[in-house]
Structures are given as structure tokens and as C-alpha cells.
Coordinates of C-alpha atoms in Angstrom, one line a residue:
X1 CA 19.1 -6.4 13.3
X2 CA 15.1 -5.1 13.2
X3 CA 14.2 -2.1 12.2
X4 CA 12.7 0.4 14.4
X5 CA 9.7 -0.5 12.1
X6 CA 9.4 -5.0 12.8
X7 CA 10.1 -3.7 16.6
X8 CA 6.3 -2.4 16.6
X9 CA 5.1 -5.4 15.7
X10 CA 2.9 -7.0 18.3
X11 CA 2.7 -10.8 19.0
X12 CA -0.7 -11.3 18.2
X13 CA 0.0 -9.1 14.9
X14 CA 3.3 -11.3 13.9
X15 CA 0.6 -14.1 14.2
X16 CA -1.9 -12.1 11.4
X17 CA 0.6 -11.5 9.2
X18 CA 2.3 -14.8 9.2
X19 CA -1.7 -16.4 8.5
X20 CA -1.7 -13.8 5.6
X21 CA 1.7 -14.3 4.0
X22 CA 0.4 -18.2 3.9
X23 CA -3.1 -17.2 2.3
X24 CA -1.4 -15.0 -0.5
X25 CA 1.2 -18.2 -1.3
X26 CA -1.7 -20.3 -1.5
X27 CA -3.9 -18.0 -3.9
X28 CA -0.6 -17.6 -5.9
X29 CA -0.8 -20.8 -6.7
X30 CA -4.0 -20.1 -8.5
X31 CA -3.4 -16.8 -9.5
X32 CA -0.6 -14.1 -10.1
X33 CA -0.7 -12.1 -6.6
X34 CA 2.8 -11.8 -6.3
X35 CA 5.6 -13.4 -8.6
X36 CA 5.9 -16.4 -7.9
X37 CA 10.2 -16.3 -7.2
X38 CA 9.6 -13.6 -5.1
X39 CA 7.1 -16.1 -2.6
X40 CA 10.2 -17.2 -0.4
X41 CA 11.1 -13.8 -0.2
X42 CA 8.0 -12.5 0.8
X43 CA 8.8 -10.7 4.2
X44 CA 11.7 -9.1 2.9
X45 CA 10.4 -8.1 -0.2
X46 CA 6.4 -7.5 0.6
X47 CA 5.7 -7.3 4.2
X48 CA 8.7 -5.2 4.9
X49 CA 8.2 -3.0 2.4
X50 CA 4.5 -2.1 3.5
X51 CA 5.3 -1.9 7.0
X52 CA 7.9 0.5 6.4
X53 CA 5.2 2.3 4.4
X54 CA 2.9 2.5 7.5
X55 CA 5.3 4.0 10.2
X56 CA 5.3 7.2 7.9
X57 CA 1.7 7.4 7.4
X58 CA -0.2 10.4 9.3
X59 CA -3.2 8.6 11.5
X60 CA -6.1 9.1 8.9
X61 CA -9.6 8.7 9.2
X62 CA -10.2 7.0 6.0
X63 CA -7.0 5.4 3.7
X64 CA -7.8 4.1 0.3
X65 CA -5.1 1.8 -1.8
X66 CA -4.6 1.8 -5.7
X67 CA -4.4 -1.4 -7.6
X68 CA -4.2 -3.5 -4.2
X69 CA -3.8 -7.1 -6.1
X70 CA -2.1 -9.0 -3.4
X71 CA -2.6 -6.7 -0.5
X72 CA 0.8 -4.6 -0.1
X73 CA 0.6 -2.7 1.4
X74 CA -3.1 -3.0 2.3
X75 CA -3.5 -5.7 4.2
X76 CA -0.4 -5.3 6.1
X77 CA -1.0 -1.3 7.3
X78 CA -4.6 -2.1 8.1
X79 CA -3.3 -5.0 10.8
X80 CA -1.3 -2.7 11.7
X81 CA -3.8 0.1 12.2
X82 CA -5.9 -2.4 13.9
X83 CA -3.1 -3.4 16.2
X84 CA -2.7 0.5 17.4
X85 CA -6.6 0.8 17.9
X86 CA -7.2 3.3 15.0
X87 CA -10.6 4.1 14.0
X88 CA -8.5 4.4 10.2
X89 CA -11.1 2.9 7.7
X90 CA -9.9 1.0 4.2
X91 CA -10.9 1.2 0.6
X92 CA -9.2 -1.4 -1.3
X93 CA -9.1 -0.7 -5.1
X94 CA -8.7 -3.3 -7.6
X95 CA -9.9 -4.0 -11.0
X96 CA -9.3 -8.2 -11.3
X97 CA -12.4 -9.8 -9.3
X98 CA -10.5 -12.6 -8.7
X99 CA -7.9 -10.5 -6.4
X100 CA -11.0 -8.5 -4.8
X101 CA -12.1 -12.1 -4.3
X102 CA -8.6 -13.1 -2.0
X103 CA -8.6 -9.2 -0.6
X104 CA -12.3 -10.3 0.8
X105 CA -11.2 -13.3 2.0
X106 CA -8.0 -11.7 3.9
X107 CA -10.4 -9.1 5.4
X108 CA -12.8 -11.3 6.6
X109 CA -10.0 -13.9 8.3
X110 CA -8.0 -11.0 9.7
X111 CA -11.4 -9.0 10.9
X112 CA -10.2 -6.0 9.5
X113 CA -12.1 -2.7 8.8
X114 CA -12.2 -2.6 5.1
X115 CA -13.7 -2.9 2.2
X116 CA -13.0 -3.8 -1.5
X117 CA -13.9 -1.7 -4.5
X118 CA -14.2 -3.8 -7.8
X119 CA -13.9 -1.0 -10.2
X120 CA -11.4 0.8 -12.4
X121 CA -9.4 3.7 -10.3
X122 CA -10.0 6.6 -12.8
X123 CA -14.1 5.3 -12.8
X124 CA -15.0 5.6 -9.8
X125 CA -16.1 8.1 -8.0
X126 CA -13.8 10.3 -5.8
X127 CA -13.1 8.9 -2.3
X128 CA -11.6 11.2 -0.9
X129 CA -8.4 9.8 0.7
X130 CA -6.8 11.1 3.6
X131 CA -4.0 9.0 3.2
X132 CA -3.3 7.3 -0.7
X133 CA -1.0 4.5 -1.4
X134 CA -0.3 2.8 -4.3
X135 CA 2.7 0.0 -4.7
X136 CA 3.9 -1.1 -8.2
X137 CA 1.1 0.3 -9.8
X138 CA 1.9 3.1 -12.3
X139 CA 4.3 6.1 -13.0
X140 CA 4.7 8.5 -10.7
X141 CA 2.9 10.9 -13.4
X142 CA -0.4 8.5 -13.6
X143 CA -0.3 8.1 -9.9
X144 CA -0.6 11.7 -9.6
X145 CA -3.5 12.1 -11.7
X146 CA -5.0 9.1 -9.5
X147 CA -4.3 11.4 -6.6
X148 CA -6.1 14.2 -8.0
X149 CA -9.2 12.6 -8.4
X150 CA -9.3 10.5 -4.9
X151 CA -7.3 12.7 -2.2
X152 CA -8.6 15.4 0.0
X153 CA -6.7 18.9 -0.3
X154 CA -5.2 17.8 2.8
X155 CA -4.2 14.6 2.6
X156 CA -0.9 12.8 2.0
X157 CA 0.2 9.9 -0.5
X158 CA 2.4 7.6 -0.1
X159 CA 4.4 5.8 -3.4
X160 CA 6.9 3.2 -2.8
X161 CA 9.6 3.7 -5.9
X162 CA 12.3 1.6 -7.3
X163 CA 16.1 3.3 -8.1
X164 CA 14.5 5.4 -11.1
X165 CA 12.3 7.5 -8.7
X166 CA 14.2 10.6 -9.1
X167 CA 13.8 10.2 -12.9
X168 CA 9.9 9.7 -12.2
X169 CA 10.0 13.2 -10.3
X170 CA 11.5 14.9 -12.6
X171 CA 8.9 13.5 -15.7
X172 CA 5.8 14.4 -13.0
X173 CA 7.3 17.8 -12.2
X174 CA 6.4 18.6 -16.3
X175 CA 2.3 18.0 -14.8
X176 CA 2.2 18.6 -11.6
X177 CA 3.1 20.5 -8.8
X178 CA 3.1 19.1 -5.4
X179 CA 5.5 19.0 -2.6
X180 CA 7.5 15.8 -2.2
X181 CA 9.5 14.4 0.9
X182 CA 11.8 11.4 -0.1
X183 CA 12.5 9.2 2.2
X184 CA 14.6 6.6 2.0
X185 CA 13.9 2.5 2.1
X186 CA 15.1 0.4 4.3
X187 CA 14.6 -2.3 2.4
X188 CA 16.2 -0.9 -0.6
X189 CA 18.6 1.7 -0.2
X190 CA 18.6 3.1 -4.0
X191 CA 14.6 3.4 -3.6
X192 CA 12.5 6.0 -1.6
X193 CA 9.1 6.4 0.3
X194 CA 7.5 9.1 -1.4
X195 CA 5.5 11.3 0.5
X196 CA 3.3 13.2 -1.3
X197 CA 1.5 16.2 -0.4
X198 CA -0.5 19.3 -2.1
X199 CA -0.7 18.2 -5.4
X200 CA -2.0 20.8 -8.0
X201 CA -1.9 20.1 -11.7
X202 CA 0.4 22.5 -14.3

């Protein structure tokens, strides 16, 4: 059975995705995007996953991603912002210049509206986020501080966590206070969406 989430998927964006699950396999080849086990797995465990991550995003005007290596969930909301016609620009964040080199590549194949910034996430400057994601990339504590520095007072994040999450709440909550709406995967049912808003520090 779909999800309500594959049912918005378009033809022509079914197409996209399928020409960018087959560019990250090749570049994994070459270099660590994803683990290499999980490449047969990659809808399930990738493109799933980010898509669910989109269809609770707010429409934003400007959405930047932490530590975007192979492009989850990048890539995949941006074809999928492009697919609904939003105006939603992308700042790609990544350290390793030889993943900003594939992200570059994806966006320029895909023709998305995005860029890629080569830089450490606590260097550069703030970019003021209305939406923040971030997928596999730290604690929920360090993500917070992340979120901080690059999310307007208004915005939302979005974390994808594994089955500790709850335990990852409860560390943040010693830092940070924000609101939190869990919601849970559908690709995972012991792991949650979390959606992230009105963060202030301790």
C-alpha cells in the first residue's frame, strides 16, 4: 500500500527521483554518500524517509539543510517543492567538497533552485532558515544549537530520529527550550519526525 505521502508524487517527479537515486549509487561507488548495504534499499530507507519529511514542512520561502552529504532529504524535498510550483529556495550545507561536488551535480541535472554552501555549519554565517532539516547529522542537543544560529524566530525544524529520540529530548530539554511536536514515521514506527519550533536556550 502507498502512503498518502508516494501518492503525491507526480510522473515526471517519479522520473527525477529515480535519475537521482541512480546518480547517488554511482557517486557511491566513489565515495561514501550513503552506506553502501543500504544502496538496494534506497527508496525505502532514503527517499521515503525525506518525502515523508516534506509533507510536514510549512511552505517556506527559503529552507536550508545541515550536513546534506548525499542529498536526504535535500534533493528529494526540493523536487518536490519544484513539483508543487513553490518559489521555496535551498541552501545545501556540507563540509566534504567532494559531496558539494555530487549535490552540484544533482542540482544542475534536476534544474533545481538551490545552492550549495562548502563551509562548516557553526562558521558560517546565519541564514536565516524558515524551514531547517538536518538527517543523521548530530544529537538532538547540537542540532539545536545549529538551529539557534541559522533559524528565524519563526521558523520550524524538522529532525528525522531513530528509536532513542525520546532519550535525545529529554538530554536537549537540560539546554533548551522549545516546543516539540513528534510525529511518528512511517517508515519506522519506533522513530519520529520532529518538529521543532521556538527554540530558546536555558
Amino acid at each position: 500500500m502507498m502512503s498518502t505521502f508516494e501518492e503525491d508524487v507526480s510522473r515526471e517527479t517519479l522520473e527525477k527521483l529515480q535519475h537521482f537515486s541512480q546518480l547517488v549509487e554511482k557517486w557511491t561507488a566513489k565515495i561514501n554518500l550513503i552506506s553502501k548495504p543500504s544502496v538496494p534499499e534506497m527508496w525505502e530507507r532514503h527517499i521515503l524517509d525525506s518525502l515523508q519529511i516534506y509533507s510536514h514542512a510549512p511552505n517556506a520561502g527559503h529552507w536550508v539543510d545541515l550536513g546534506s552529504g548525499g542529498g536526504f532529504p535535500a534533493i528529494v524535498v526540493a523536487l518536490m517543492s519544484q513539483q508543487n510550483e513553490r518559489a521555496t529556495k535551498f541552501t545545501l550545507v556540507e563540509s566534504d567538497q567532494r559531496k558539494c561536488a555530487f549535490l552540484r551535480t544533482a542540482i544542475r541535472e534536476l534544474e533545481l533552485n538551490a545552492t550549495v554552501a562548502n563551509a562548516r555549519i557553526e562558521a558560517i554565517e546565519p541564514l536565516e532558515a524558515d524551514v531547517l532539516s538536518a538527517r543523521a547529522l548530530s544529537d538532538l542537543t547540537a542540532l539545536l544549537g545549529f538551529a539557534d544560529r541559522h533559524l528565524l524566530p519563526s521558523g520550524t525544524a524538522l529532525f528525522p530520529k531513530g528509536e532513542n529520540w525520546r532519550a535525545e529530548d529529554a538530554a536537549a530539554k537540560e539546554t533548551w527550550v522549545y516546543t516539540c511536536d513528534a510525529i511518528q514515521s512511517q517508515t519506522n514506527p519506533s522513530a519520529a519526525i520532529l518538529k521543532i519550533k521556538e527554540i530558546k536556550h536555558v
